[in-house]
Short mmCIF file of C-alpha atoms in Angstrom, two decimals:
data_model
loop_
_atom_site.label_atom_id
_atom_site.label_comp_id
_atom_site.label_asym_id
_atom_site.label_seq_id
_atom_site.Cartn_x
_atom_site.Cartn_y
_atom_site.Cartn_z
CA MET A 227 46.08 -241.30 -16.83
CA ASN A 228 47.17 -237.61 -16.75
CA ARG A 229 47.06 -237.43 -20.31
CA LYS A 230 43.47 -237.20 -20.62
CA GLY A 231 43.13 -234.44 -18.00
CA THR A 232 45.97 -232.52 -19.59
CA ASP A 233 43.88 -232.60 -23.04
CA LYS A 234 40.73 -231.55 -21.30
CA ILE A 235 42.59 -228.55 -19.80
CA LEU A 236 43.95 -227.63 -23.09
CA SER A 237 40.67 -227.69 -24.87
CA ILE A 238 39.25 -225.29 -22.21
CA TYR A 239 42.34 -223.16 -22.80
CA TRP A 240 41.77 -223.08 -26.67
CA PHE A 241 38.14 -222.20 -26.21
CA ALA A 242 39.34 -219.42 -23.65
CA VAL A 243 41.60 -218.14 -26.41
CA LEU A 244 39.16 -218.16 -29.23
CA THR A 245 36.59 -216.20 -27.03
CA LEU A 246 39.33 -213.55 -26.14
CA VAL A 247 40.37 -213.10 -29.80
CA ALA A 248 36.50 -213.08 -30.88
CA GLY A 249 35.82 -210.52 -27.99
CA GLY A 250 38.64 -208.40 -29.17
CA ILE A 251 37.85 -208.21 -32.69
CA PHE A 252 34.24 -207.42 -31.90
CA ALA A 253 35.45 -204.64 -29.39
CA MET A 254 37.94 -203.18 -32.18
CA VAL A 255 34.87 -203.38 -34.80
CA TYR A 256 32.29 -201.80 -32.52
CA ILE A 257 34.80 -199.09 -31.24
CA PHE A 258 35.74 -198.06 -34.71
CA TYR A 259 32.19 -198.23 -36.54
CA GLY A 260 30.48 -197.17 -33.46
CA ALA A 261 32.13 -193.47 -33.64
CA PRO A 262 30.10 -191.18 -35.72
CA TYR A 263 31.62 -189.18 -38.46
CA ASP A 264 31.69 -185.60 -37.80
CA VAL A 265 29.94 -184.14 -41.05
CA ARG A 266 28.83 -180.67 -39.34
CA GLY A 267 31.71 -178.55 -41.24
CA ILE A 268 30.48 -179.81 -44.63
CA GLU A 269 26.71 -179.53 -43.64
CA SER A 270 27.31 -175.69 -42.53
CA GLU A 271 29.15 -175.16 -45.76
CA ILE A 272 25.93 -176.78 -47.52
CA LEU A 273 23.79 -174.52 -45.58
CA ALA A 274 25.56 -171.40 -46.37
CA GLU A 275 25.46 -172.25 -50.12
CA ARG A 276 21.85 -173.03 -50.05
CA ILE A 277 21.30 -169.44 -48.45
CA ALA A 278 23.52 -167.70 -50.83
CA ASP A 279 21.71 -169.40 -53.92
CA CYS A 280 18.35 -168.09 -52.43
CA ILE A 281 19.70 -164.68 -52.13
CA SER A 282 21.46 -164.19 -55.47
CA ARG A 283 20.94 -166.01 -58.67
CA GLU A 284 23.22 -165.07 -61.55
CA GLY A 285 24.99 -162.33 -59.55
CA ILE A 286 21.35 -160.50 -59.04
CA ILE A 287 19.90 -160.15 -55.41
CA ASP A 288 16.55 -161.30 -55.46
CA SER A 289 13.86 -158.50 -55.78
CA GLU A 290 12.13 -159.54 -52.50
CA PHE A 291 15.03 -158.24 -50.58
CA PHE A 292 13.96 -154.67 -51.37
CA VAL A 293 10.82 -152.78 -51.15
CA GLU A 294 10.26 -149.11 -52.15
CA GLY A 295 14.20 -148.52 -52.64
CA GLY A 296 15.17 -149.76 -49.31
CA PHE A 297 15.64 -153.28 -47.59
CA ASN A 298 12.56 -155.33 -47.07
CA TYR A 299 12.77 -155.81 -43.13
CA GLY A 300 9.97 -158.17 -43.25
CA ILE A 301 12.05 -160.77 -45.12
CA GLN A 302 13.25 -162.44 -41.86
CA ASN A 303 9.75 -163.90 -41.35
CA SER A 304 9.49 -165.29 -44.63
CA PHE A 305 13.08 -166.21 -45.38
CA MET A 306 12.81 -169.90 -44.22
CA ASP A 307 9.59 -170.50 -46.40
CA LYS A 308 11.01 -168.65 -49.27
CA CYS A 309 14.31 -170.66 -49.36
CA ASN A 310 12.63 -174.07 -48.50
CA LEU A 311 14.53 -174.32 -45.24
CA ASN A 312 13.40 -176.44 -42.41
CA PHE A 313 15.25 -176.55 -39.13
CA LYS A 314 12.92 -178.62 -37.34
CA VAL A 315 14.32 -182.00 -38.44
CA GLU A 316 15.65 -183.04 -35.19
CA GLU A 317 12.62 -184.70 -33.46
CA GLY A 318 13.44 -188.21 -32.32
CA TYR A 319 17.17 -187.80 -31.85
CA GLY A 320 16.98 -186.17 -28.52
CA ASP A 321 17.80 -182.75 -29.88
CA ALA A 322 14.32 -181.80 -30.39
CA SER A 323 14.30 -179.32 -27.41
CA GLU A 324 17.04 -177.20 -29.00
CA MET A 325 17.35 -176.09 -32.41
CA GLN A 326 20.63 -177.03 -33.88
CA TYR A 327 20.97 -174.67 -36.56
CA PHE A 328 21.72 -170.87 -37.10
CA TYR A 329 22.33 -168.50 -39.64
CA GLU A 330 22.84 -164.85 -40.15
CA VAL A 331 22.96 -162.77 -43.36
CA GLU A 332 24.59 -159.27 -43.45
CA PHE A 333 24.25 -156.79 -46.35
CA TYR A 334 27.03 -154.29 -46.86
CA THR A 335 26.79 -151.30 -49.15
CA ILE A 336 29.86 -150.52 -51.18
CA ASN A 337 30.19 -147.11 -49.58
CA ASN A 338 30.40 -148.67 -46.01
CA ILE A 339 32.04 -152.08 -45.92
CA GLU A 340 32.72 -151.59 -42.27
CA SER A 341 29.18 -151.85 -40.77
CA PHE A 342 26.45 -153.65 -42.33
CA ALA A 343 23.47 -151.86 -43.80
CA PHE A 344 20.87 -154.63 -43.18
CA SER A 345 21.03 -157.91 -41.35
CA PHE A 346 18.57 -160.73 -40.61
CA ASN A 347 19.10 -163.99 -38.75
CA GLY A 348 17.22 -167.37 -38.10
CA GLY A 349 17.56 -170.44 -36.05
CA ASN A 350 19.28 -170.87 -32.50
CA THR A 351 21.16 -167.63 -31.60
CA ASN A 352 23.07 -169.56 -28.72
CA TRP A 353 25.24 -171.25 -31.22
CA LYS A 354 26.64 -167.92 -32.75
CA GLU A 355 28.83 -167.30 -29.78
CA GLU A 356 30.85 -170.67 -30.13
CA CYS A 357 31.91 -169.61 -33.66
CA PHE A 358 34.53 -166.81 -32.00
CA ILE A 359 36.20 -169.27 -29.60
CA LYS A 360 39.26 -170.21 -30.76
CA LYS A 361 39.17 -173.96 -31.37
CA GLU A 362 41.88 -176.04 -30.18
CA SER A 363 42.34 -179.94 -31.03
CA ASN A 364 40.89 -181.43 -28.06
CA LYS A 365 37.63 -183.17 -26.85
CA GLU A 366 36.03 -180.06 -25.39
CA TYR A 367 36.60 -178.10 -28.32
CA ASN A 368 35.69 -180.69 -30.91
CA ARG A 369 32.15 -180.61 -29.36
CA LEU A 370 31.69 -176.87 -30.17
CA ALA A 371 29.29 -175.80 -33.29
CA LYS A 372 30.87 -175.77 -36.73
CA CYS A 373 30.63 -172.44 -38.38
CA THR A 374 30.98 -171.44 -42.18
CA GLU A 375 31.63 -167.66 -43.33
CA GLU A 376 30.77 -167.08 -46.77
CA ARG A 377 31.16 -163.70 -48.71
CA PHE A 378 30.07 -162.77 -52.15
CA TYR A 379 29.28 -159.80 -54.17
CA ALA A 380 25.96 -159.21 -55.88
CA VAL A 381 24.17 -156.39 -57.55
CA ASP A 382 20.33 -155.34 -57.25
CA GLU A 383 18.08 -154.82 -60.35
CA LYS A 384 19.27 -151.12 -60.63
CA LYS A 385 23.02 -152.47 -60.60
CA GLU A 386 23.65 -151.19 -57.21
CA GLN A 387 26.54 -152.92 -55.60
CA TYR A 388 26.13 -155.18 -52.42
CA LEU A 389 28.54 -157.33 -50.41
CA ILE A 390 26.99 -160.11 -48.74
CA LYS A 391 28.20 -161.99 -45.60
CA ILE A 392 26.53 -165.26 -44.43
CA LEU A 393 27.32 -167.22 -41.42
CA SER A 394 25.94 -170.74 -40.88
CA VAL A 395 26.19 -172.61 -37.67
CA ILE A 396 25.36 -176.35 -36.94
CA GLY A 397 25.39 -177.50 -33.39
CA LYS A 398 24.45 -181.35 -33.34
CA SER A 399 27.61 -182.33 -31.35
CA GLU A 400 25.71 -185.13 -29.62
CA LYS A 401 25.29 -186.79 -33.02
CA ASN A 402 28.71 -186.08 -34.54
CA VAL A 403 31.10 -186.25 -31.63
CA LYS A 404 31.57 -189.33 -29.59
CA LEU A 405 31.12 -188.61 -25.89
CA MET B 1305 58.89 -238.08 -11.44
CA LEU B 1306 60.65 -234.80 -10.62
CA ASN B 1307 61.68 -234.34 -14.23
CA TYR B 1308 58.04 -234.83 -15.26
CA LYS B 1309 56.89 -232.05 -12.80
CA LYS B 1310 59.55 -229.71 -14.09
CA GLY B 1311 58.29 -230.19 -17.54
CA GLN B 1312 54.57 -229.66 -16.42
CA VAL B 1313 55.84 -226.29 -14.84
CA GLY B 1314 57.78 -225.26 -17.93
CA GLU B 1315 54.83 -225.97 -20.35
CA SER B 1316 52.46 -224.12 -18.07
CA ILE B 1317 54.60 -220.98 -18.09
CA THR B 1318 54.84 -221.21 -21.81
CA TRP B 1319 50.99 -221.11 -22.14
CA ILE B 1320 50.75 -218.24 -19.51
CA VAL B 1321 53.31 -216.15 -21.34
CA ALA B 1322 51.65 -216.86 -24.88
CA THR B 1323 48.48 -215.88 -23.33
CA LEU B 1324 49.66 -212.51 -21.88
CA ILE B 1325 51.32 -211.84 -25.32
CA LEU B 1326 48.00 -212.40 -26.99
CA ILE B 1327 46.23 -209.98 -24.60
CA ALA B 1328 48.92 -207.54 -25.21
CA ILE B 1329 48.47 -207.60 -28.97
CA LEU B 1330 44.72 -207.28 -28.42
CA LEU B 1331 44.96 -204.35 -26.16
CA VAL B 1332 47.38 -202.51 -28.88
CA PHE B 1333 44.85 -203.15 -31.46
CA ILE B 1334 41.86 -201.87 -29.38
CA TYR B 1335 43.98 -198.85 -28.47
CA LEU B 1336 44.56 -198.18 -32.10
CA SER B 1337 40.95 -198.68 -33.24
CA ILE B 1338 40.18 -196.20 -30.42
CA THR B 1339 42.90 -193.50 -31.93
CA LEU B 1340 41.49 -194.23 -35.42
CA SER B 1341 37.74 -193.75 -34.27
CA LYS B 1342 38.62 -190.12 -33.04
CA THR B 1343 40.01 -189.23 -36.34
CA LYS B 1344 36.59 -190.11 -38.38
CA SER B 1345 35.35 -186.87 -39.82
CA LEU B 1346 34.58 -185.60 -43.37
CA ASN B 1347 36.94 -182.72 -44.30
CA VAL B 1348 35.63 -182.32 -47.65
CA SER B 1349 35.48 -178.82 -48.62
CA LEU B 1350 32.98 -177.27 -51.27
CA LYS B 1351 35.46 -174.71 -51.91
CA ALA B 1352 37.29 -174.89 -55.27
CA ASP B 1353 40.78 -176.20 -54.67
CA SER B 1354 42.12 -176.15 -58.04
CA GLU B 1355 41.61 -173.78 -61.17
CA ASP B 1356 39.51 -176.54 -63.00
CA SER B 1357 37.01 -176.75 -60.01
CA VAL B 1358 34.29 -174.05 -59.83
CA ASN B 1359 33.31 -172.55 -56.36
CA TRP B 1360 29.52 -172.07 -56.29
CA ILE B 1361 29.74 -168.85 -54.43
CA ASN B 1362 32.65 -167.34 -56.49
CA SER B 1363 30.58 -167.93 -59.39
CA LYS B 1364 27.80 -165.66 -58.09
CA THR B 1365 30.51 -162.88 -57.67
CA GLU B 1366 31.91 -163.35 -61.24
CA MET B 1367 28.45 -163.22 -62.61
CA ALA B 1368 27.84 -159.86 -60.57
CA TYR B 1369 31.22 -158.52 -62.04
CA SER B 1370 29.74 -159.29 -65.41
CA ILE B 1371 26.97 -156.65 -64.59
CA ASN B 1372 28.88 -154.19 -62.58
CA ALA B 1373 32.58 -154.50 -62.18
CA ASN B 1374 33.17 -151.18 -60.41
CA ASN B 1375 35.14 -151.13 -57.24
CA LYS B 1376 36.67 -154.59 -57.92
CA ASN B 1377 39.83 -154.43 -56.08
CA LYS B 1378 37.60 -152.98 -52.72
CA ILE B 1379 35.33 -156.03 -53.32
CA GLU B 1380 38.04 -158.57 -53.69
CA GLU B 1381 39.72 -157.31 -50.50
CA TRP B 1382 36.50 -157.47 -48.62
CA ILE B 1383 35.89 -160.96 -49.84
CA SER B 1384 39.30 -162.17 -48.85
CA LEU B 1385 38.53 -161.43 -45.12
CA GLU B 1386 36.41 -164.37 -45.30
CA GLY B 1387 36.64 -166.43 -42.18
CA LYS B 1388 39.02 -164.21 -40.48
CA ASN B 1389 36.76 -163.62 -37.33
CA GLU B 1390 35.71 -167.61 -37.01
#
């Protein structure tokens, strides 16, 4: 008489255990694969390389950066088009209101490597200051923008020597860091 | 009758303990998956990490040296300061 009741309870128990295990496995998979990969570091390196490639090819600075023996200060306005850079790519991801990229290029002459002779930048300047905050390995610091600094040497068509520093910054913490 | 009840209680306790162990194991694995999910980041660097691979940025500097190699030490020293203020 009691045997039937015990079997019934045991069946319910086994279903409960099965649900528990399935739920646990689902939770584990959801937690692991739901977390985004942080690709901002490599993204900022790629941006810096694209900018460097646009400024200097085969060691010679593009002639568009100079005008009548001096620097072409108007390059800031045309640099994005010249280098085929488009920073307005975040529409639809909730980041449209704030541009998520920043770059800065500084030219130093060989006679004065302490202060730059010419500089221009583009994108959202608010990200720049985050590059100079000491990053510690906790959640809040992980949300700071990722920065890459690249330095290289190039010459102009008259073989004048220039040192070039590129700073590229990627925000996009909402997409790359789990809240 | 008493022995039968004792057996039932013993069996029930066994199942309850087994369930608790199962929940504990699941919680441990969920905690591990949370920990692992926090380490997900691509730490690939485009910079050359061996003599065989070529750094794209450094290759620009090398090509510029082939045109004008004056002040090489000064340039190398300046380039070595890369990332010091990040």
